[in-house]
XYZ file of C-alpha atoms in Angstrom:
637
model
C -6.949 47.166 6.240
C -3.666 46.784 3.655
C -1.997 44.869 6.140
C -5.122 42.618 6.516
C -5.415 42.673 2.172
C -2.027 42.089 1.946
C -2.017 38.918 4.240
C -4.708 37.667 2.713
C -3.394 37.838 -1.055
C 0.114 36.664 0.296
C -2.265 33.188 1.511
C -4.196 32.928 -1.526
C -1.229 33.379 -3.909
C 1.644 30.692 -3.988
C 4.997 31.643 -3.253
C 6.773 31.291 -6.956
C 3.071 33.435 -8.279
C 3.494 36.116 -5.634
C 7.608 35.921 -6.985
C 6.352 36.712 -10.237
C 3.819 39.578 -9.684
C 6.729 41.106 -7.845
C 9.345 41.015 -10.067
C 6.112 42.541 -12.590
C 5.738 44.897 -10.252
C 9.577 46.300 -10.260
C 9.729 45.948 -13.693
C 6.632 48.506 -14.109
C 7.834 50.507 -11.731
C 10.871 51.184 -13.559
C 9.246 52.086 -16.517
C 6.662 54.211 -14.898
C 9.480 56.355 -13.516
C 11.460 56.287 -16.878
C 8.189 57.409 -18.118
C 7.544 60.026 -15.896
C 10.753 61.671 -15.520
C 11.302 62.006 -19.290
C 7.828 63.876 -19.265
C 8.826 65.921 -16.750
C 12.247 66.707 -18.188
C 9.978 67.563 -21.475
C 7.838 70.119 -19.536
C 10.694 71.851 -17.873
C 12.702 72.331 -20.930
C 9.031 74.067 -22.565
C 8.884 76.048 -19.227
C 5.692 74.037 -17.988
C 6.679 74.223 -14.073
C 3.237 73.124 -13.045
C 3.203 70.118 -14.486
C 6.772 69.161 -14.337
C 6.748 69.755 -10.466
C 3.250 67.430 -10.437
C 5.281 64.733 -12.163
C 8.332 65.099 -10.391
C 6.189 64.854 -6.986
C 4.782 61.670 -7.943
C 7.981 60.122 -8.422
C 8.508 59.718 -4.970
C 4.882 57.832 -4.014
C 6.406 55.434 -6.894
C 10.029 54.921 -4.636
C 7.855 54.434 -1.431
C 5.645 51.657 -3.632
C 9.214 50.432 -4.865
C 10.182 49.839 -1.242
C 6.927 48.162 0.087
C 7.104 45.635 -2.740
C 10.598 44.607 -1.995
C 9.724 44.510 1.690
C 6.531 41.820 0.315
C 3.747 44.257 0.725
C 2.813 43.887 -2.943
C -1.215 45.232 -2.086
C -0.304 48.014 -0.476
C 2.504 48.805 -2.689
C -0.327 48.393 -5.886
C -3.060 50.413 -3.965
C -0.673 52.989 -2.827
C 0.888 53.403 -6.430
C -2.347 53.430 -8.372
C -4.349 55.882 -5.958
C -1.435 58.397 -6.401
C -1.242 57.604 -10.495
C -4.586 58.213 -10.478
C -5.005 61.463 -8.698
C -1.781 62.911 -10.353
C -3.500 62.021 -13.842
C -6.482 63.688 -12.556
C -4.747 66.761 -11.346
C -2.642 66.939 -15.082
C -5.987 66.799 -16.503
C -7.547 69.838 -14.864
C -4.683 72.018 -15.024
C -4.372 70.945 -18.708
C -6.454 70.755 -21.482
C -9.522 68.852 -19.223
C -11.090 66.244 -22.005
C -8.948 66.970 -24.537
C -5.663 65.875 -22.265
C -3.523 63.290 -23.074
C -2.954 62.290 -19.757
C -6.848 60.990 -19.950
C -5.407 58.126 -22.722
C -3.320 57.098 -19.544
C -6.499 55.699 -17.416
C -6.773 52.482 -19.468
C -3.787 51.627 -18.986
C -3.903 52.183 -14.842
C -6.791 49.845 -15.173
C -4.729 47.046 -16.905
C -2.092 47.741 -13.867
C -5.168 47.539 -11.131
C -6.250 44.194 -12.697
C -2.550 42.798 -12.883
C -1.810 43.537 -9.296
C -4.816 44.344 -7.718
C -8.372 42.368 -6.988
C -11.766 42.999 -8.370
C -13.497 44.673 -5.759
C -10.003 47.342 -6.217
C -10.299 47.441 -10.506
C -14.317 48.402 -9.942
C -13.018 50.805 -7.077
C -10.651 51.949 -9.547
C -13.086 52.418 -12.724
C -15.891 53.985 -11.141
C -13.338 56.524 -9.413
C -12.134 57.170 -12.835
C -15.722 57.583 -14.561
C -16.276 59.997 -11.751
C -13.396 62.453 -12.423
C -14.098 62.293 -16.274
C -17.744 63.426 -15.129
C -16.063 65.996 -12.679
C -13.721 67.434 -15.609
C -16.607 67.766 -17.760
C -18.801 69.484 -15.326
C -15.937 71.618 -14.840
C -15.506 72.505 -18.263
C -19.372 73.416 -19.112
C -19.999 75.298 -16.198
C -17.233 77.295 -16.703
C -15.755 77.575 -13.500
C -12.918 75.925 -15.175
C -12.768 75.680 -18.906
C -9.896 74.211 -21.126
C -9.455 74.470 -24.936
C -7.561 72.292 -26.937
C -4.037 73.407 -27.573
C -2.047 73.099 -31.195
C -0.584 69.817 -31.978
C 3.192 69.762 -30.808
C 6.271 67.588 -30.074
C 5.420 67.062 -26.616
C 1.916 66.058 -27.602
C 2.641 63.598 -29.723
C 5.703 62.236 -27.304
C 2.629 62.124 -24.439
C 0.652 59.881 -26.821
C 3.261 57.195 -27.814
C 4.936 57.062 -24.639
C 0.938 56.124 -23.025
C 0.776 53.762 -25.494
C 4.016 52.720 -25.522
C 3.606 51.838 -21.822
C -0.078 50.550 -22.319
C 1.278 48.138 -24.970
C 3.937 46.981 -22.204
C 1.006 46.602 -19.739
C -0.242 44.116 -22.186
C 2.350 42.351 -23.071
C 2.696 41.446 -19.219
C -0.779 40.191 -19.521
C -0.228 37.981 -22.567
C 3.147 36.619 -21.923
C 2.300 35.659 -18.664
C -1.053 34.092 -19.871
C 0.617 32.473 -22.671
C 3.244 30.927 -19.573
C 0.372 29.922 -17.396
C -1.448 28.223 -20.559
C 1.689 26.275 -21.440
C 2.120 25.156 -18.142
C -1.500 24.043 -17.756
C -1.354 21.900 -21.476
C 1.962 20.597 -19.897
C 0.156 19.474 -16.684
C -2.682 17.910 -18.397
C -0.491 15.628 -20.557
C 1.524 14.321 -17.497
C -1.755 13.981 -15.615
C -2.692 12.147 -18.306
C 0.125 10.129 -18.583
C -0.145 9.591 -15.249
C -3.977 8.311 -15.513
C -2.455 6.206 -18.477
C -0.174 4.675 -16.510
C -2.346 4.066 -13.601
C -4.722 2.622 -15.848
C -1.716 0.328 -17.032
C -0.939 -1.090 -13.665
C -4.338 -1.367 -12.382
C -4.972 -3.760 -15.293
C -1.484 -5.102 -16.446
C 1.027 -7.611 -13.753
C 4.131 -5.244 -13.476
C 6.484 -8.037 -13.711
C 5.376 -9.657 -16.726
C 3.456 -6.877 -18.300
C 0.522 -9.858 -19.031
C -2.552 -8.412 -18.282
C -3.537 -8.984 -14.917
C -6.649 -11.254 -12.859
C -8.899 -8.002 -13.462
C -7.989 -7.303 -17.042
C -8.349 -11.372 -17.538
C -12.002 -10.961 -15.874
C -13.222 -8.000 -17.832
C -12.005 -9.634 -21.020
C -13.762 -13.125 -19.923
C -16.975 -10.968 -19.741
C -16.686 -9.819 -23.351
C -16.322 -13.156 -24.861
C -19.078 -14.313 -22.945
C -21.369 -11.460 -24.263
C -20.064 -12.029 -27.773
C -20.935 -15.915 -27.823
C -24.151 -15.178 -26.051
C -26.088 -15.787 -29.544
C -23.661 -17.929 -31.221
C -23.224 -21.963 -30.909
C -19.491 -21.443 -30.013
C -17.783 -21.893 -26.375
C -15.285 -19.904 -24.098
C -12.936 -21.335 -22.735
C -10.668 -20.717 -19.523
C -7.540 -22.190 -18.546
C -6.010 -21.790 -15.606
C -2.146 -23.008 -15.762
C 0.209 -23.616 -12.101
C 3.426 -24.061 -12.766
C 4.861 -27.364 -10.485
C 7.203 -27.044 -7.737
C 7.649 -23.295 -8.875
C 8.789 -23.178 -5.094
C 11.973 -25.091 -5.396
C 13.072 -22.795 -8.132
C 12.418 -20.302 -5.649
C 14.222 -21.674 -2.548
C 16.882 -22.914 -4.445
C 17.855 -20.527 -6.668
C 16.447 -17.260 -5.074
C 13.296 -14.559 -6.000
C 15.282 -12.943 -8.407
C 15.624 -16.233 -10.978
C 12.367 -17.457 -10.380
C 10.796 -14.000 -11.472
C 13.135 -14.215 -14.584
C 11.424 -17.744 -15.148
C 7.869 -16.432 -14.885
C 8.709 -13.263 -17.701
C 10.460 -16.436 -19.978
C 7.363 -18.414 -19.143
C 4.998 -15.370 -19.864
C 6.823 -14.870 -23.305
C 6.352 -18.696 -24.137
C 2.306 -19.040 -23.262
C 2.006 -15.552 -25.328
C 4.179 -16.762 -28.214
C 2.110 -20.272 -28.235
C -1.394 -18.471 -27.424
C -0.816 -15.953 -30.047
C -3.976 -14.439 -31.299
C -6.490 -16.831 -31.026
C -6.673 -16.083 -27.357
C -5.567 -13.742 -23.871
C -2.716 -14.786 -21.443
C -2.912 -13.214 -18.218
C -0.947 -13.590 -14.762
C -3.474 -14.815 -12.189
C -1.108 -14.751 -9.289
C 2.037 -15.979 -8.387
C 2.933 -18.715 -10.539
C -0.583 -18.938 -11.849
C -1.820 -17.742 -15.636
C -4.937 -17.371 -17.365
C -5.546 -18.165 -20.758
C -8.855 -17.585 -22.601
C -10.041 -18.774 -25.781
C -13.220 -17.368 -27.724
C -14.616 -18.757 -30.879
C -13.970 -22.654 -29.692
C -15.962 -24.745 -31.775
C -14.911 -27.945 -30.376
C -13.422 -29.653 -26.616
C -10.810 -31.347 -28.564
C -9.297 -27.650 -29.918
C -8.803 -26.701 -26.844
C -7.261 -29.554 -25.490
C -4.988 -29.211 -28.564
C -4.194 -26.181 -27.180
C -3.171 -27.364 -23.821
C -1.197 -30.022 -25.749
C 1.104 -27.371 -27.729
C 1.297 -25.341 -24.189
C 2.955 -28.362 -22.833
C 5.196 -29.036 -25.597
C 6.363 -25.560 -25.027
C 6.997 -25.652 -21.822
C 8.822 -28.914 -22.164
C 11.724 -26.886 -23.718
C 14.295 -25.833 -20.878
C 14.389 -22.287 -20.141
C 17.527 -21.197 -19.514
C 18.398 -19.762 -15.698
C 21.783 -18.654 -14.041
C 23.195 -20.693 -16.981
C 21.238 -24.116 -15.585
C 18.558 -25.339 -18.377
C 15.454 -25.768 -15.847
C 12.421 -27.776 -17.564
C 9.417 -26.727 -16.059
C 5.885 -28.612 -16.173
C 2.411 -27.325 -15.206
C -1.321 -28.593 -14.147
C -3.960 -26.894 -15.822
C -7.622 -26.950 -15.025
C -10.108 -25.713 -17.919
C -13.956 -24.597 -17.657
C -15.799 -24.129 -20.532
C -18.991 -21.770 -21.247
C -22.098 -22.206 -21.347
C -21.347 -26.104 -20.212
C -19.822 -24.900 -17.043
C -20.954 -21.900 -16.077
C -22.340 -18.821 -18.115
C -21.006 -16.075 -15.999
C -16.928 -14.781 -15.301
C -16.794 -15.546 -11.635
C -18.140 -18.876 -12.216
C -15.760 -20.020 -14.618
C -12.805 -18.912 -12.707
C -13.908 -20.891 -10.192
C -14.399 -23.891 -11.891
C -11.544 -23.670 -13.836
C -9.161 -23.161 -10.414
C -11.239 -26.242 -8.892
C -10.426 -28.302 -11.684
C -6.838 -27.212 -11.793
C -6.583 -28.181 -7.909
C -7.641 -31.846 -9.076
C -5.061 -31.735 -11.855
C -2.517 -31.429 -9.028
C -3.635 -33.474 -6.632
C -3.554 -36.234 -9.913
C -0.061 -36.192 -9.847
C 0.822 -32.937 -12.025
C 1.995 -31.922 -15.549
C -1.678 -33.160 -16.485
C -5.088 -30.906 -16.699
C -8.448 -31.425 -16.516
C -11.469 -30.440 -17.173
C -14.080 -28.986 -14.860
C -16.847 -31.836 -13.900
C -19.559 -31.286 -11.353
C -18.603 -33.239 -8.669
C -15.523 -31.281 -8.363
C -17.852 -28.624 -6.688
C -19.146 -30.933 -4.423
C -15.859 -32.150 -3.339
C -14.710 -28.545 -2.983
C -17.478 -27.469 -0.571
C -17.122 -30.609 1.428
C -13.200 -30.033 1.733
C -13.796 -26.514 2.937
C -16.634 -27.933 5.581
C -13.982 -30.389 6.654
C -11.264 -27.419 7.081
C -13.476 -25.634 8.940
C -14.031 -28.561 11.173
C -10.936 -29.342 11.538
C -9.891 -26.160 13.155
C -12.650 -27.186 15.757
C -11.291 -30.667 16.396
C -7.669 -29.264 17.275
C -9.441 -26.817 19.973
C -11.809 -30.178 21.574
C -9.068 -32.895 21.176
C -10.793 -34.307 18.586
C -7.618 -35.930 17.301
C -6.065 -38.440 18.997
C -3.085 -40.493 18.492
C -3.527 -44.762 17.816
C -0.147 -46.801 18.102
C 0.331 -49.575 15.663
C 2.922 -52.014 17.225
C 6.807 -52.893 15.229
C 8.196 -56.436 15.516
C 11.652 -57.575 15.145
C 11.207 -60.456 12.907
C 13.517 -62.293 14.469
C 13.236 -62.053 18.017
C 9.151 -61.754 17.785
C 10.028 -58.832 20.926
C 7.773 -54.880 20.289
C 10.402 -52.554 19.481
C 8.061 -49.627 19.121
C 4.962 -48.201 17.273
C 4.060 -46.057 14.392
C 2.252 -43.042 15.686
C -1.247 -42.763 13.975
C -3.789 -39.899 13.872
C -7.384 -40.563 14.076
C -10.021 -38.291 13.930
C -13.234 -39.003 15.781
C -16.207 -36.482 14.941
C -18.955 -36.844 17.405
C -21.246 -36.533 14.482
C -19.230 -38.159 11.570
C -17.548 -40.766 13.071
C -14.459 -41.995 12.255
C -13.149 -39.571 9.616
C -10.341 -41.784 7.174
C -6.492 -40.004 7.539
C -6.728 -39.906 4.188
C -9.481 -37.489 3.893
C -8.354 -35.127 6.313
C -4.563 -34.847 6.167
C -4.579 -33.856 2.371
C -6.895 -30.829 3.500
C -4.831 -30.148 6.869
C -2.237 -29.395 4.335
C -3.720 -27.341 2.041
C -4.836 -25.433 4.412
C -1.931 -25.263 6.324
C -3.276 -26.206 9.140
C -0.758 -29.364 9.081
C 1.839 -27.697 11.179
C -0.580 -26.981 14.294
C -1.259 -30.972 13.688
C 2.422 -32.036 13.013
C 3.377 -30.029 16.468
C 0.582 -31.561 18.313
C 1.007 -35.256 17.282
C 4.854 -34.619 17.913
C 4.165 -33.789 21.960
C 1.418 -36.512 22.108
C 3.833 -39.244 20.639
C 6.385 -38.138 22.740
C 4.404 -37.922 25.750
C 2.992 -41.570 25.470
C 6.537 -43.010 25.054
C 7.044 -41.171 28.610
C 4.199 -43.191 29.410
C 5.014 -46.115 28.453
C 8.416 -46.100 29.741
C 6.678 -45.153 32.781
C 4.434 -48.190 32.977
C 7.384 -50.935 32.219
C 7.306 -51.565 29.027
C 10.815 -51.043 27.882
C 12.513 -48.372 25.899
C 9.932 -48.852 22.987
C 10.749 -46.573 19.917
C 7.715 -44.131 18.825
C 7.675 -43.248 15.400
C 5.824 -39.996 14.004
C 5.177 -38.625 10.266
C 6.457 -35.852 9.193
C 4.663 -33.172 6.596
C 7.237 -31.458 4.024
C 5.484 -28.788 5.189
C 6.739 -28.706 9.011
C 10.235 -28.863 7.434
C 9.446 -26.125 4.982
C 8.212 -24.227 8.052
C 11.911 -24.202 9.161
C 11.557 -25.075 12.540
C 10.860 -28.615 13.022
C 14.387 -29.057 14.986
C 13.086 -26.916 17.633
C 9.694 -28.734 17.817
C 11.102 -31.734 18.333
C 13.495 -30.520 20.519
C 11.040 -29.212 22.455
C 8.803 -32.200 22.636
C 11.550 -34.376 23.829
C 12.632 -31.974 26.608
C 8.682 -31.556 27.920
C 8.443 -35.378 28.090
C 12.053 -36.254 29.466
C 13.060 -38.645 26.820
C 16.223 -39.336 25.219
C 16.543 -38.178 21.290
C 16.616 -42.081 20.602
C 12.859 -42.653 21.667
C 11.865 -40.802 18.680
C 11.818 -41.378 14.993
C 10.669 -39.504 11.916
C 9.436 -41.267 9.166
C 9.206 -38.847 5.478
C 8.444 -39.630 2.431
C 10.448 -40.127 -0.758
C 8.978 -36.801 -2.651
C 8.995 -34.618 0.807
C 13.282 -35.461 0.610
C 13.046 -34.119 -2.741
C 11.112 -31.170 -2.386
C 14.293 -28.972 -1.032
C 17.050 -31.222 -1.314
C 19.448 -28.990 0.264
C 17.604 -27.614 3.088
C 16.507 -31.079 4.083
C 19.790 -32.678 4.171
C 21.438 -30.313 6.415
C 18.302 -30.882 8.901
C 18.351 -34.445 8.696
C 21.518 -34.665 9.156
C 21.731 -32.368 12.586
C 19.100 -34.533 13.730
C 20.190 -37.305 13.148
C 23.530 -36.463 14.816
C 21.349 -35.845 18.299
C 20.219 -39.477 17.918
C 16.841 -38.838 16.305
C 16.410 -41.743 14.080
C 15.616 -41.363 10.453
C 13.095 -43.388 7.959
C 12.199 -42.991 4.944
C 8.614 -43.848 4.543
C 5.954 -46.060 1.854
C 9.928 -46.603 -0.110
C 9.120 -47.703 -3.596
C 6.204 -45.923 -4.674
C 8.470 -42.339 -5.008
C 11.383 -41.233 -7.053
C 13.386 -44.493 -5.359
C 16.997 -42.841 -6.339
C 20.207 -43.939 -4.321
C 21.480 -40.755 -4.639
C 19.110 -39.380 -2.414
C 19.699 -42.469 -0.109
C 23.842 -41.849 0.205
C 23.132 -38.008 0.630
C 20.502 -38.084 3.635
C 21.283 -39.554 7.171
C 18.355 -41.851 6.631
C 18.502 -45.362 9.058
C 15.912 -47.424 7.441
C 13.756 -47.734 4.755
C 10.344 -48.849 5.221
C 8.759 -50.983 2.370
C 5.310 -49.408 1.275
C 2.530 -51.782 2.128
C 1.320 -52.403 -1.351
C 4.437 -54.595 -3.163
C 4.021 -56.558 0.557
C 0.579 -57.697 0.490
C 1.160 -59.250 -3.024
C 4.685 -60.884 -2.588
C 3.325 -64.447 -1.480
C 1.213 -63.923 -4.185
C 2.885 -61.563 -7.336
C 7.162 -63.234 -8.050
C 7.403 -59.647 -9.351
C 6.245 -58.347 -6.090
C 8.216 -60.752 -4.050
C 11.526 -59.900 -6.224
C 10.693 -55.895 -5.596
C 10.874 -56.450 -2.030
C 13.478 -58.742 -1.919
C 15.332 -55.990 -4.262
C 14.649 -53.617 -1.594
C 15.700 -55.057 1.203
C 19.578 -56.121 -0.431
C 19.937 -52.778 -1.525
C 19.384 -51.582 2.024
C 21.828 -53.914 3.391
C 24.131 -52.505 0.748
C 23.857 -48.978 2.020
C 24.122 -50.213 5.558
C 20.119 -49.305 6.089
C 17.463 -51.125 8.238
C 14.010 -52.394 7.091
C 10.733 -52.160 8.174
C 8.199 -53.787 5.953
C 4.586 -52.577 6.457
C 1.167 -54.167 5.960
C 2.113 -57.906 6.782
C -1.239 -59.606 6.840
C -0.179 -63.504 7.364
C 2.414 -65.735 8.926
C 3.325 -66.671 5.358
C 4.399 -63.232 4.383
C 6.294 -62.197 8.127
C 8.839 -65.695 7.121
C 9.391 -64.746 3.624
C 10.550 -61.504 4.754
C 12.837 -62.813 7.907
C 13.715 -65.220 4.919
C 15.192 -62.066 3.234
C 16.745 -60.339 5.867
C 14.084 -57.664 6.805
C 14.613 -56.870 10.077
C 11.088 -55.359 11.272
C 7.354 -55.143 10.555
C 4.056 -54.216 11.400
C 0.817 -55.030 10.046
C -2.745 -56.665 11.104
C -0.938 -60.141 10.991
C 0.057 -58.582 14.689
C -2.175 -55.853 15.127
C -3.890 -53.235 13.940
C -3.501 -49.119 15.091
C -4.899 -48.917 18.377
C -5.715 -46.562 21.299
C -3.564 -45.715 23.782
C -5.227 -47.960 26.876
C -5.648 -51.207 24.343
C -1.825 -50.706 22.862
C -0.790 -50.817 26.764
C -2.834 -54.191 27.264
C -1.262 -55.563 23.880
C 2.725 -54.967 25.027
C 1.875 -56.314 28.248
C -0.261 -59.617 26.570
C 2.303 -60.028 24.105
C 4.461 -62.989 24.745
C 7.690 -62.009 23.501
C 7.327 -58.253 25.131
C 10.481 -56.943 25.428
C 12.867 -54.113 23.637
C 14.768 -54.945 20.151
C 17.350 -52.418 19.614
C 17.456 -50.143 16.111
């Protein structure tokens, strides 16, 4: 059964606790035998053999308890140790003065030891076994089978006393020091817990980067002012602010900077803010800002106006002054919603818009941004559908050498035909596509169509005729657009020169030096390069020296006016010398009449395309054109 006890205690204690009550235990020990041997040395020298043998015999139960704690059998050691204290007190009592015995003053301390080393059910076991030789003494005594009588006040009297309470007192300081410890450490674990609940608390409502509060804290706080302005004539306001082309920082300059831009650009909305509203980091590069107490629209867009101005001052990065711009969308309570989630929306809707507007702008929430949304997520669901069905096909919309009249090749169109819409405009799709991302699966998949009908075509006899596809800044932010390609021309057998990429102005500037390195090992393959809808970008010859770019290709809208608009005309014209400068091509795009195709041979454009030819068409009826036209034939790039 100790062996059972003692396994059991050594599992419910932990190891540095069972430490403890060991080294208690040695340290009592020690004393107890002090204790006892200079009692026993006391009752020799008075010639009180009895007892001094009794007390020298239970010095050796205390070595055998000595060694069983050492060896980690601290229950066995306790029960063994206080069982023998107990019946040697009880023997010193009967021999001595019964009731009257000092040794009787030792008991409550042997109970303190029970309860320091023992259990409860052993400290009851303990005190009833005690209560029951007190009765046995006394019945003892008045039945006079063995009677005792106080003896005189002596020496070794009074040494008994002090040296029980001397060891009592020891017993209890034990107790209190110990309790004192375990109280300390308890207070000290309850301040780091709740430090530790503090802090959690921090991050689960604070951004750990910029230490703004975060989309939660934002919410809770948005609910407040709402239920403060519940009863009052004044608005809430939310603004949602996206830094632009936070991306480019990004790629350009690494994590690291653009993290230190976001803390500068935290600092600045909280320094213009101040207290007459919250900043909070959204997400990425997105903040909130909410305003309470707004009496008027125009205050807030005052706000937004300051915001800007602030942001308009460089911040400083890896010792480059980087201005940075923003699009914000605002919602406004009750006007726009009454409720958190709402709001949020609405505000994120409107800041969407502000984007798609052409940035560094905001605007406020209006209904039929709502409208718009759901329809834009219907159409993104669609979408995914009309990839899986071949849904979206490719139309081909014939390029002319001006000169020679012969097809060189055709711009590669996508058309999306929804057996319940209808014909669904490029324009509304595409924009989607790439918000959703879902412009890569399309880029890859018009890049093997386009390739594949120039197989075709080839096939059929119609000459070496160039197809030209458009590419997304996305597919080249994707990283792997070289392999697509490659892998398009391999699956249909053509040479690189079949194939050319038309981009736009902004995509070339969207990561500069990622994009020129592409282009360029493209290009050196014999991929041909244009640059797409020229004039209605950034327009900057620096860009055109630095990119391996073969033609330009005049938008469509300075070339429906130039019969019509001399500034127009002298745009184009413009365009067209300065290509010649830099050694470029030109394609000039919607050319409507016969009027406008000899102003521009007039000029020196070399190509066009427009509905004064032909408009996009199918892949059968683009066939029957080439063949019908008169001067079919190839006009080399």
């Amino acid at each position: 059964m100790t062996a059972e006890l003692n396994g059991r205690h050594r599992r419910a204690l932990p190891d540095a606790l069972l430490a403890l009550q060991q080294q208690r235990f040695r340290q009592i020990l020690w004393l107890l035998m002090g204790a006892f041997g200079a009692v026993m040395l006391a009752n020799a020298s008075l010639g009180r053999w009895t007892s001094a043998s009794i007390e020298l015999a239970m010095l050796g139960p205390m070595l055998l308890a000595y060694w069983w704690n050492r060896r980690g059998h601290l229950v066995r050691a306790a029960w063994f140790l206080i069982v023998t204290l107990m019946l040697g007190l009880t023997v010193l009592m009967v021999i001595g003065q019964g009731l009257f015995d000092e040794a009787g003053m030792a008991y409550p301390a042997l109970l303190v030891f029970a309860g320091l080393f023992g259990n409860r059910r052993l400290l009851l076991w303990f005190t009833s076994m005690m209560v029951l030789s007190f009765i046995s003494v006394y019945l003892l005594d008045v039945s006079g089978l063995m009677p005792h009588s106080p003896l005189p006040v002596g020496p070794l009297r009074a040494f008994n006393v002090c040296l029980i309470v001397t060891l009592s007192g020891f017993f209890v300081w034990l107790i209190v020091s110990d309790l004192r410890r375990v109280l300390t450490r308890l207070e000290s674990e309850k301040l780091a817990l709740q430090a530790s609940h503090a802090q959690i608390e921090y991050l689960a409502l604070r951004d750990s980067l910029t230490g703004l509060p975060n989309r939660v804290s934002a919410k809770e706080q948005l609910k407040r002012l709402l239920m403060d302005s519940a009863d009052s004539p004044q608005m809430v306001a939310v603004l949602l602010l996206d830094l632009d082309n936070f991306k480019t920082i990004n790629d350009s300059l690494g994590h690291a900077a653009g993290d230190v831009l976001l803390c500068q650009v935290a600092d600045a909305l909280g320094m213009c803010v101040g207290n007459s509203g919250m900043v909070a980091r959204a997400s990425g590069d997105e903040f909130f800002i909410l305003l309470g107490g707004v009496q008027t629209q125009d205050s807030v867009d005052d706000m937004v106006g300051r915001i800007f101005d602030t942001l308009e001052q460089a911040f400083p990065l890896d010792g480059l002054d980087v201005p940075v711009t923003a699009s914000v969308g605002i919602a406004m309570a009750p006007g726009d919603g009454n409720d958190a989630s709402t709001l949020l929306e609405h505000a994120d809707m409107a800041m969407y818009r502000a984007k798609e507007s052409g940035r560094n702008t905001f605007l406020h929430f209006a209904p039929d941004m709502a409208g718009g949304a759901v329809e834009d997520l219907k159409i993104a669901s669609r979408l995914r559908l009309a990839i899986a069905q071949n849904e979206l096909q490719l139309h081909f919309q014939p390029q002319i050498g001006l000169r020679s009249g012969r097809i060189t090749g055709a711009e590669a169109l996508l058309r999306w035909q929804h057996p319940e819409w209808g014909l669904v405009a490029p324009a509304r799709f595409i924009p989607i596509a790439e918000r959703s991302g879902l412009i890569t699966v399309i880029g890859d998949l018009v890049m093997q169509q386009a390739c594949q009908a120039a197989r075709a075509w080839r096939a059929q006899g119609l000459g070496e005729l160039v197809v030209a596809v458009n590419v997304s800044p996305l597919q080249f932010q994707r990283g792997n657009l070289e392999a697509v390609v490659s892998a398009a021309l391999n699956s249909a057998g053509l040479p690189t020169s079949a194939l050319e990429l038309e981009l736009t102005e902004s995509s070339l500037l969207a990561d500069a030096q990622h994009l020129s390195a592409a282009l360029q090992r493209l290009s050196s393959t014999g991929v041909h390069i244009t640059i797409d809808d020229f004039g209605t970008g950034y327009s900057n010859l620096g860009y055109l020296r630095r990119f391996a770019v073969d033609r330009l290709k005049i938008d469509q809208s300075f070339v429906r006016r130039m019969c019509a608009n001399p500034h127009d005309e002298g745009l184009v014209r413009a365009i067209i010398e300065m290509a010649h400068c830099l050694d470029l091509q030109v394609v000039a795009e919607g050319v409507e009449d016969a009027a406008t195709r000899a102003r521009l041979a007039e000029f020196g454009c070399e190509f066009g395309q427009g509905f004064h030819w032909s408009p996009a068409l199918p892949m059968d009826a683009f066939v029957a054109f080439v063949r019908a036209h008169p001067a079919q034939g190839l006009q080399t790039h």
